[in-house]
Amino acid sequence: MDNIKQLDSTIQLLNDRLDHWELFLIESNSQPIKYEANTLKEAQKKESSGIALRIINKGKIGLASARGKVNIDTLLNNAIESSLIGQKALFEFPKSQNYKNIITANNNIKKMNLDNLITIGNNILKKLSPLDKKMLLDIGISKSEIETNIINSTGLNITSYKNSLSLSAHGNKTEKDDMLFIWDGQSDMTDTPKIEDLIENFSWKFKHSQNIATLTPGEMSVIFTPEAVSSIFLEPLSLGLNGKYINEKSSPLTSFLGKQRLDSQFTLIDNPCISKITGNEIMDDEGIATKPINLIKNGVIESFLFDLQSAGQAKTTTTGNAHRSLTTLPSPSITLPCIEKGSTSLNDMINDIENGLFIDGVLGAGQSNTLGGEINANVLLGFKITKGKLNGRVKNTLISGNIYNMLRNIAAIENKTKLIYGSAKIPHIYIKNVSITTKPS
């Protein structure tokens, strides 16, 4: 909405025409800086805004949305028309909540300009370029701001403002039949990014990638980095815990509430209430106050994820996990996953393995039966472990299996966690008997 006066008139119109409605308004600003092949290619400002109207009309849900300048009459008519074929509403719009006092923004980030971001990008490029003159570096720096406003017919009117600064570095090098890909990044609510951490992590991966190792296929011990855990395990777990799929009985976790399903070392908490982390939230996308939720405790499934509609179907209450875009209805999903740390150091994990694999990145993890927990992915960056030492980068290697079976066979969990791009806190995880195959070069 362009101004308060227009918003007030919109609310009055909705109250005159409907008993049950919700406005979901978003304004976002970003300043992305992009380097491609070691050269600055983009430095600009982007702005966008949009509004979604969700209604309950004659017991059915309607949705309409628009970006930029909005004609509220058209939006309302489209939502009413949508409700004629909409699903039955099994909820009521919420009233105002008691929201936690979470720090979701840094005023110093708000003050940063394009020159500040380019300086950071040039610094990263200067420090990574000497690693290998043949490696092409793509670097991204982005300042992001987003304001979300949810207003509904019950009197709820809540606004959330967030900002963050994100850094990423991607290196690729092609020689004959060998392609090397290295990535590292961070997103945080600080105006003094930890550039040295990114440089150190990237350089460590590059150092261990110089020699090529031959891997014998079969079942073996594997250490998954926090990045690999995020890309391989979190999406299937989030889907499996999704109340929508629980209601449909299509989730493999449907019958395991209160029961042991995974290794007793494994605990997963959804905790959006951590201050100064990019992925935190004071509310979900329906205006429900967020709270920490024990999803899996010592391998026991303790809670599923619900939004208002899926909770209504399950005859329970929402967990405050509604996520949505402007053009879609809310759906439950994990917000800020935190896997609890274990008691073993990373060095002790590596030292324990006679012959195994250290996986940092995969490609194609989401192309199998993700809801069922199936994984069949190429190892994008991984290192052979021989007699307790990293012994070269592997090529043409695939990992396959079921993540629920893997997570029943945990050998150890690292004694510290890493913040993954501001959206998850995860330790290294060491799992035995993982199926690894190789392809001919």
Coordinates of C-alpha atoms in Angstrom, one line a residue:
M1 CA 0.0 0.0 0.0
D2 CA 1.3 3.4 -0.9
N3 CA 0.1 5.2 2.2
I4 CA -1.8 4.8 5.5
K5 CA -4.9 6.5 4.0
Q6 CA -5.1 4.0 1.2
L7 CA -4.6 1.1 3.7
D8 CA -7.4 2.4 5.9
S9 CA -9.8 2.7 3.0
T10 CA -8.9 -0.9 1.9
I11 CA -9.6 -2.2 5.4
Q12 CA -13.0 -0.4 5.4
L13 CA -13.9 -1.8 2.0
L14 CA -13.0 -5.4 3.2
N15 CA -15.0 -5.0 6.4
D16 CA -18.0 -3.8 4.4
R17 CA -17.9 -6.7 1.9
L18 CA -16.6 -9.6 4.0
D19 CA -16.6 -11.1 7.5
H20 CA -13.3 -13.0 7.3
W21 CA -10.3 -11.7 5.4
E22 CA -6.5 -11.3 5.7
L23 CA -4.1 -9.0 4.0
F24 CA -0.5 -10.1 3.5
L25 CA 1.8 -7.3 2.4
I26 CA 5.5 -7.4 1.6
E27 CA 8.0 -4.8 0.7
S28 CA 11.5 -5.8 -0.1
N29 CA 14.7 -4.0 -1.0
S30 CA 18.0 -5.5 -2.0
Q31 CA 21.4 -4.5 -3.3
P32 CA 23.0 -7.4 -5.0
I33 CA 26.7 -7.2 -6.1
K34 CA 27.8 -10.0 -8.5
Y35 CA 31.2 -10.9 -9.7
E36 CA 31.4 -13.4 -12.6
A37 CA 34.6 -15.0 -13.7
N38 CA 36.6 -12.7 -11.4
T39 CA 35.0 -9.5 -12.8
L40 CA 32.4 -7.2 -11.3
K41 CA 29.2 -7.7 -13.5
E42 CA 26.3 -6.2 -11.5
A43 CA 25.9 -3.6 -8.8
Q44 CA 22.3 -2.4 -8.5
K45 CA 19.3 -1.7 -6.3
K46 CA 16.1 -3.8 -6.5
E47 CA 12.8 -3.0 -5.0
S48 CA 9.5 -4.9 -5.0
S49 CA 6.2 -4.9 -3.2
G50 CA 3.1 -7.0 -3.3
I51 CA -0.1 -7.8 -1.6
A52 CA -2.2 -11.0 -1.1
L53 CA -5.8 -11.2 0.0
R54 CA -7.0 -14.4 1.5
I55 CA -10.7 -14.6 2.4
I56 CA -13.2 -17.1 3.8
N57 CA -16.3 -16.7 1.7
K58 CA -19.3 -19.0 2.4
G59 CA -16.9 -21.4 4.2
K60 CA -14.4 -21.6 1.4
I61 CA -10.9 -20.1 1.0
G62 CA -10.2 -17.6 -1.7
L63 CA -6.9 -16.0 -2.7
A64 CA -5.8 -13.2 -5.0
S65 CA -2.5 -11.3 -5.2
A66 CA -0.9 -8.4 -7.1
R67 CA 2.4 -6.7 -7.3
G68 CA 3.2 -3.1 -7.6
K69 CA 0.2 -0.7 -7.9
V70 CA -2.9 -2.5 -6.6
N71 CA -6.5 -2.1 -7.6
I72 CA -8.2 -3.3 -4.5
D73 CA -11.6 -3.8 -6.1
T74 CA -10.1 -6.1 -8.7
L75 CA -8.2 -7.9 -6.0
L76 CA -11.3 -8.4 -3.9
N77 CA -13.4 -9.6 -6.9
N78 CA -10.6 -12.1 -7.9
A79 CA -10.5 -13.5 -4.3
I80 CA -14.2 -13.9 -4.2
E81 CA -14.2 -15.7 -7.6
S82 CA -11.3 -17.9 -6.4
S83 CA -13.3 -18.9 -3.3
L84 CA -16.1 -20.4 -5.4
I85 CA -13.8 -23.3 -6.2
G86 CA -11.6 -23.0 -3.1
Q87 CA -11.1 -25.6 -0.4
K88 CA -13.2 -25.7 2.7
A89 CA -11.8 -23.5 5.5
L90 CA -11.0 -25.4 8.6
F91 CA -9.8 -22.4 10.7
E92 CA -10.5 -18.9 11.8
F93 CA -8.1 -16.0 11.4
P94 CA -6.0 -15.4 14.5
K95 CA -6.2 -12.5 16.9
S96 CA -3.2 -10.5 18.1
Q97 CA -0.5 -12.6 19.8
N98 CA 2.2 -12.1 22.4
Y99 CA 5.3 -11.8 20.2
K100 CA 8.8 -12.5 21.5
N101 CA 11.3 -9.7 21.6
I102 CA 13.7 -11.0 19.0
I103 CA 16.4 -8.9 17.3
T104 CA 15.6 -9.2 13.5
A105 CA 17.6 -6.3 12.1
N106 CA 20.8 -4.3 12.4
N107 CA 20.5 -0.6 11.8
N108 CA 24.1 -0.4 10.5
I109 CA 23.2 -2.8 7.7
K110 CA 20.4 -0.5 6.7
K111 CA 23.0 2.3 6.3
M112 CA 25.3 0.3 4.0
N113 CA 25.5 1.5 0.4
L114 CA 26.7 -0.1 -2.9
D115 CA 30.3 1.2 -2.3
N116 CA 30.5 -0.6 1.0
L117 CA 29.3 -3.9 -0.6
I118 CA 31.8 -3.5 -3.6
T119 CA 34.6 -3.0 -1.1
I120 CA 33.7 -6.3 0.6
G121 CA 33.5 -8.1 -2.8
N122 CA 36.9 -6.7 -3.9
N123 CA 38.4 -7.8 -0.7
I124 CA 37.2 -11.4 -1.1
L125 CA 38.3 -11.5 -4.7
K126 CA 41.8 -10.2 -3.8
K127 CA 42.2 -12.9 -1.2
L128 CA 40.9 -15.9 -3.2
S129 CA 42.4 -15.1 -6.6
P130 CA 45.9 -16.2 -5.6
L131 CA 44.8 -19.7 -4.8
D132 CA 44.7 -20.6 -8.5
K133 CA 45.0 -18.2 -11.5
K134 CA 43.0 -20.7 -13.6
M135 CA 40.0 -20.8 -11.3
L136 CA 37.0 -18.7 -12.2
L137 CA 35.4 -17.0 -9.2
D138 CA 31.8 -15.9 -8.9
I139 CA 31.3 -13.8 -5.8
G140 CA 28.0 -12.5 -4.5
I141 CA 27.4 -9.8 -1.8
S142 CA 23.9 -8.8 -1.0
K143 CA 22.2 -6.5 1.5
S144 CA 18.5 -7.4 1.9
E145 CA 15.6 -5.8 3.7
I146 CA 12.1 -7.1 3.9
E147 CA 9.0 -5.8 5.7
T148 CA 6.0 -8.0 6.2
N149 CA 2.6 -6.7 7.4
I150 CA -0.3 -9.0 8.2
I151 CA -3.7 -7.5 8.9
N152 CA -7.0 -9.5 9.3
S153 CA -10.6 -9.1 10.1
T154 CA -10.1 -10.1 13.8
G155 CA -8.0 -7.0 14.5
L156 CA -4.6 -8.5 14.0
N157 CA -2.1 -5.9 12.6
I158 CA 1.5 -7.0 13.0
T159 CA 4.6 -5.8 11.1
S160 CA 8.0 -7.5 10.9
Y161 CA 11.1 -5.8 9.6
K162 CA 14.2 -7.8 8.8
N163 CA 17.6 -7.2 7.2
S164 CA 20.7 -9.2 6.5
L165 CA 24.1 -9.2 4.7
S166 CA 25.0 -12.2 2.7
L167 CA 28.3 -13.3 1.1
S168 CA 29.1 -16.2 -1.2
A169 CA 32.0 -17.4 -3.2
H170 CA 31.9 -20.0 -5.9
G171 CA 35.0 -21.3 -7.7
N172 CA 35.1 -23.5 -10.7
K173 CA 38.0 -24.9 -12.7
T174 CA 37.9 -27.2 -15.7
E175 CA 40.9 -29.1 -16.9
K176 CA 40.5 -31.9 -19.4
D177 CA 38.1 -34.4 -17.9
D178 CA 38.1 -32.8 -14.4
M179 CA 35.7 -30.2 -13.1
L180 CA 36.2 -28.7 -9.7
F181 CA 33.4 -26.8 -7.9
I182 CA 34.0 -25.1 -4.5
W183 CA 31.4 -23.0 -2.7
D184 CA 31.2 -21.3 0.6
G185 CA 29.0 -18.5 2.0
Q186 CA 27.4 -16.9 5.0
S187 CA 24.4 -14.7 5.8
D188 CA 24.2 -12.8 9.1
M189 CA 22.8 -9.8 10.8
T190 CA 26.1 -8.0 11.1
D191 CA 27.6 -5.1 9.2
T192 CA 31.1 -6.5 9.8
P193 CA 31.0 -9.9 8.0
K194 CA 33.4 -12.6 8.9
I195 CA 35.3 -12.5 5.6
E196 CA 38.2 -14.4 7.1
D197 CA 36.0 -17.3 7.9
L198 CA 34.8 -17.5 4.3
I199 CA 38.4 -17.3 3.0
E200 CA 39.6 -20.0 5.5
N201 CA 36.7 -22.4 4.6
F202 CA 37.1 -21.9 0.9
S203 CA 40.9 -22.2 1.0
W204 CA 40.6 -25.4 3.1
K205 CA 38.4 -27.0 0.5
F206 CA 40.7 -25.9 -2.3
K207 CA 43.8 -27.3 -0.5
H208 CA 42.2 -30.8 -0.1
S209 CA 40.9 -30.8 -3.7
Q210 CA 44.3 -30.8 -5.5
N211 CA 44.9 -34.5 -5.5
I212 CA 42.4 -37.0 -7.1
A213 CA 41.6 -40.1 -5.1
T214 CA 40.3 -43.4 -6.3
L215 CA 37.3 -44.7 -4.3
T216 CA 36.2 -48.3 -4.2
P217 CA 32.4 -48.4 -4.2
G218 CA 30.3 -50.1 -1.5
E219 CA 28.9 -49.4 2.0
M220 CA 31.3 -47.2 4.0
S221 CA 31.5 -44.6 6.8
V222 CA 30.7 -41.1 5.7
I223 CA 31.2 -37.7 7.5
F224 CA 28.7 -35.1 6.3
T225 CA 29.6 -31.5 6.7
P226 CA 26.9 -29.1 8.0
E227 CA 26.4 -27.9 4.4
A228 CA 25.9 -31.5 3.3
V229 CA 23.6 -32.3 6.2
S230 CA 21.5 -29.2 5.2
S231 CA 21.2 -30.1 1.5
I232 CA 20.7 -33.9 2.0
F233 CA 18.7 -34.4 5.2
L234 CA 16.7 -31.2 6.1
E235 CA 14.3 -31.1 3.2
P236 CA 13.1 -34.7 3.6
L237 CA 12.8 -34.2 7.3
S238 CA 10.8 -31.0 6.9
L239 CA 8.5 -32.7 4.4
G240 CA 8.1 -35.8 6.6
L241 CA 7.2 -33.6 9.6
N242 CA 4.8 -31.5 7.5
G243 CA 1.2 -31.7 8.9
K244 CA -0.2 -31.5 5.4
Y245 CA 1.4 -34.9 4.6
I246 CA 0.7 -36.3 8.0
N247 CA -3.0 -35.6 7.4
E248 CA -2.8 -37.3 4.0
K249 CA -0.9 -40.2 5.6
S250 CA 1.7 -39.9 2.8
S251 CA 4.5 -39.1 5.2
P252 CA 6.8 -41.9 6.4
L253 CA 6.6 -40.4 9.9
T254 CA 2.7 -40.5 10.1
S255 CA 2.6 -43.3 12.6
F256 CA 5.7 -42.4 14.6
L257 CA 4.5 -39.6 16.9
G258 CA 5.9 -40.3 20.3
K259 CA 7.9 -43.2 19.0
Q260 CA 11.6 -43.9 18.3
R261 CA 12.4 -43.5 14.6
L262 CA 16.0 -42.2 14.5
D263 CA 19.2 -42.8 16.4
S264 CA 19.0 -41.6 20.0
Q265 CA 21.9 -39.1 19.4
F266 CA 19.7 -37.1 17.0
T267 CA 17.7 -34.1 18.2
L268 CA 16.1 -31.6 15.9
I269 CA 14.6 -28.3 17.1
D270 CA 12.8 -25.6 15.1
N271 CA 13.9 -22.4 16.9
P272 CA 13.0 -19.2 15.0
C273 CA 13.5 -17.2 18.2
I274 CA 17.3 -16.8 18.1
S275 CA 18.2 -13.1 17.9
K276 CA 20.6 -11.8 15.3
I277 CA 20.2 -14.7 12.9
T278 CA 19.0 -14.2 9.3
G279 CA 16.5 -17.1 9.5
N280 CA 14.7 -15.9 12.7
E281 CA 11.1 -14.8 12.8
I282 CA 8.8 -13.2 15.4
M283 CA 5.8 -14.6 13.5
D284 CA 4.9 -17.0 10.8
D285 CA 3.1 -16.0 7.6
E286 CA -0.3 -16.1 9.2
G287 CA 0.7 -13.8 12.1
I288 CA 1.1 -16.6 14.7
A289 CA 3.9 -15.9 17.2
T290 CA 6.8 -18.3 16.7
K291 CA 8.3 -20.4 19.5
P292 CA 10.9 -23.2 19.8
I293 CA 9.5 -26.6 19.0
N294 CA 11.1 -30.0 19.8
L295 CA 10.5 -31.9 16.6
I296 CA 12.7 -34.9 17.2
K297 CA 14.2 -35.6 20.7
N298 CA 16.8 -38.3 21.0
G299 CA 15.4 -40.0 17.9
V300 CA 11.8 -39.8 19.1
I301 CA 9.3 -37.9 17.0
E302 CA 7.8 -35.3 19.3
S303 CA 5.9 -32.9 17.1
F304 CA 4.7 -32.2 13.6
L305 CA 4.5 -28.9 11.8
F306 CA 1.1 -27.2 11.3
D307 CA -0.3 -24.1 9.8
L308 CA -3.9 -23.0 10.5
Q309 CA -5.6 -25.1 7.8
S310 CA -3.6 -28.3 8.4
A311 CA -4.1 -27.9 12.1
G312 CA -7.8 -27.6 11.6
Q313 CA -7.8 -30.8 9.5
A314 CA -5.9 -32.6 12.2
K315 CA -8.1 -31.1 15.0
T316 CA -5.1 -29.6 16.7
T317 CA -3.5 -26.1 17.0
T318 CA -1.1 -24.5 14.7
T319 CA 2.6 -24.6 15.6
G320 CA 3.3 -21.3 14.0
N321 CA 5.0 -22.8 10.9
A322 CA 3.0 -21.3 8.1
H323 CA 5.1 -20.2 5.1
R324 CA 3.9 -18.8 1.8
S325 CA 4.6 -16.6 -1.2
L326 CA 2.3 -13.9 -2.5
T327 CA 0.7 -16.3 -5.0
T328 CA 0.3 -19.4 -2.8
L329 CA -1.8 -20.4 0.2
P330 CA 0.2 -21.0 3.4
S331 CA 1.8 -24.4 4.0
P332 CA 3.6 -25.7 7.0
S333 CA 7.4 -25.9 6.9
I334 CA 10.4 -25.8 9.3
T335 CA 11.6 -22.2 10.0
L336 CA 15.1 -22.3 11.6
P337 CA 16.2 -25.9 12.0
C338 CA 18.8 -26.6 14.8
I339 CA 20.4 -30.0 15.1
E340 CA 21.8 -30.4 18.6
K341 CA 25.5 -30.9 18.9
G342 CA 27.0 -34.2 20.1
S343 CA 30.1 -35.0 22.1
T344 CA 32.8 -35.9 19.4
S345 CA 35.3 -33.6 17.8
L346 CA 35.6 -33.5 14.0
N347 CA 39.2 -34.7 14.2
D348 CA 38.2 -37.7 16.3
M349 CA 35.5 -38.6 13.7
I350 CA 38.0 -38.5 10.9
N351 CA 40.6 -40.4 12.9
D352 CA 38.1 -43.2 13.5
I353 CA 37.6 -44.0 9.8
E354 CA 39.9 -46.5 8.1
N355 CA 38.3 -46.1 4.7
G356 CA 35.5 -43.7 4.0
L357 CA 34.2 -40.5 2.6
F358 CA 33.9 -36.8 3.7
I359 CA 31.1 -35.1 1.8
D360 CA 30.7 -31.4 1.6
G361 CA 28.4 -30.8 -1.4
V362 CA 26.0 -32.8 -3.5
L363 CA 24.0 -32.2 -6.7
G364 CA 20.5 -33.5 -7.4
A365 CA 19.5 -34.4 -3.8
G366 CA 15.9 -33.2 -4.4
Q367 CA 15.3 -35.2 -7.5
S368 CA 14.4 -38.5 -5.9
N369 CA 11.4 -39.4 -3.7
T370 CA 12.2 -36.6 -1.3
L371 CA 9.0 -37.1 0.8
G372 CA 9.9 -40.8 1.2
G373 CA 13.4 -39.9 2.3
E374 CA 15.1 -41.3 -0.7
I375 CA 18.4 -39.8 -1.8
N376 CA 20.3 -40.4 -5.0
A377 CA 22.8 -37.6 -5.7
N378 CA 26.1 -36.9 -7.2
V379 CA 28.9 -35.9 -4.8
L380 CA 29.8 -32.4 -6.0
L381 CA 32.7 -32.0 -3.5
G382 CA 33.9 -34.9 -1.4
F383 CA 37.2 -36.3 -0.1
K384 CA 38.4 -39.8 0.5
I385 CA 39.3 -40.7 4.0
T386 CA 42.2 -43.2 4.4
K387 CA 43.5 -44.3 7.8
G388 CA 42.2 -41.2 9.6
K389 CA 43.3 -38.6 7.0
L390 CA 41.7 -36.8 4.1
N391 CA 43.4 -38.3 1.0
G392 CA 42.3 -36.5 -2.1
R393 CA 39.1 -35.4 -3.9
V394 CA 36.8 -38.0 -5.4
K395 CA 35.2 -37.8 -8.8
N396 CA 32.2 -39.5 -10.4
T397 CA 30.8 -40.6 -7.1
L398 CA 27.2 -41.0 -6.1
I399 CA 25.4 -41.4 -2.7
S400 CA 22.2 -43.3 -2.4
G401 CA 19.8 -44.6 0.2
N402 CA 17.1 -43.5 2.6
I403 CA 17.8 -40.7 5.0
Y404 CA 15.7 -42.2 7.8
N405 CA 17.8 -45.4 7.6
M406 CA 21.0 -43.4 7.6
L407 CA 19.9 -41.4 10.6
R408 CA 19.3 -44.6 12.5
N409 CA 22.9 -45.5 12.0
I410 CA 24.8 -42.5 13.4
A411 CA 28.3 -43.2 14.7
A412 CA 28.9 -39.7 16.1
I413 CA 27.7 -36.1 16.1
E414 CA 30.2 -33.2 16.3
N415 CA 30.5 -31.3 19.6
K416 CA 29.8 -27.9 17.9
T417 CA 27.4 -26.5 15.4
K418 CA 27.9 -24.2 12.4
L419 CA 25.5 -21.5 11.2
I420 CA 24.6 -22.4 7.6
Y421 CA 23.9 -19.3 5.6
G422 CA 21.9 -17.8 8.5
S423 CA 19.1 -20.4 8.2
A424 CA 20.2 -23.5 10.1
K425 CA 22.5 -24.5 13.0
I426 CA 24.1 -27.9 12.2
P427 CA 27.1 -30.0 13.3
H428 CA 29.1 -32.5 11.2
I429 CA 27.4 -36.0 11.4
Y430 CA 29.3 -39.3 11.0
I431 CA 27.2 -42.2 9.7
K432 CA 28.2 -45.8 9.0
N433 CA 27.2 -48.1 6.2
V434 CA 26.3 -45.5 3.6
S435 CA 25.9 -46.8 0.0
I436 CA 28.4 -45.2 -2.3
T437 CA 28.8 -46.0 -6.0
T438 CA 31.2 -44.7 -8.6
K439 CA 31.0 -44.2 -12.4
P440 CA 33.8 -44.7 -14.9
S441 CA 35.7 -41.5 -15.8

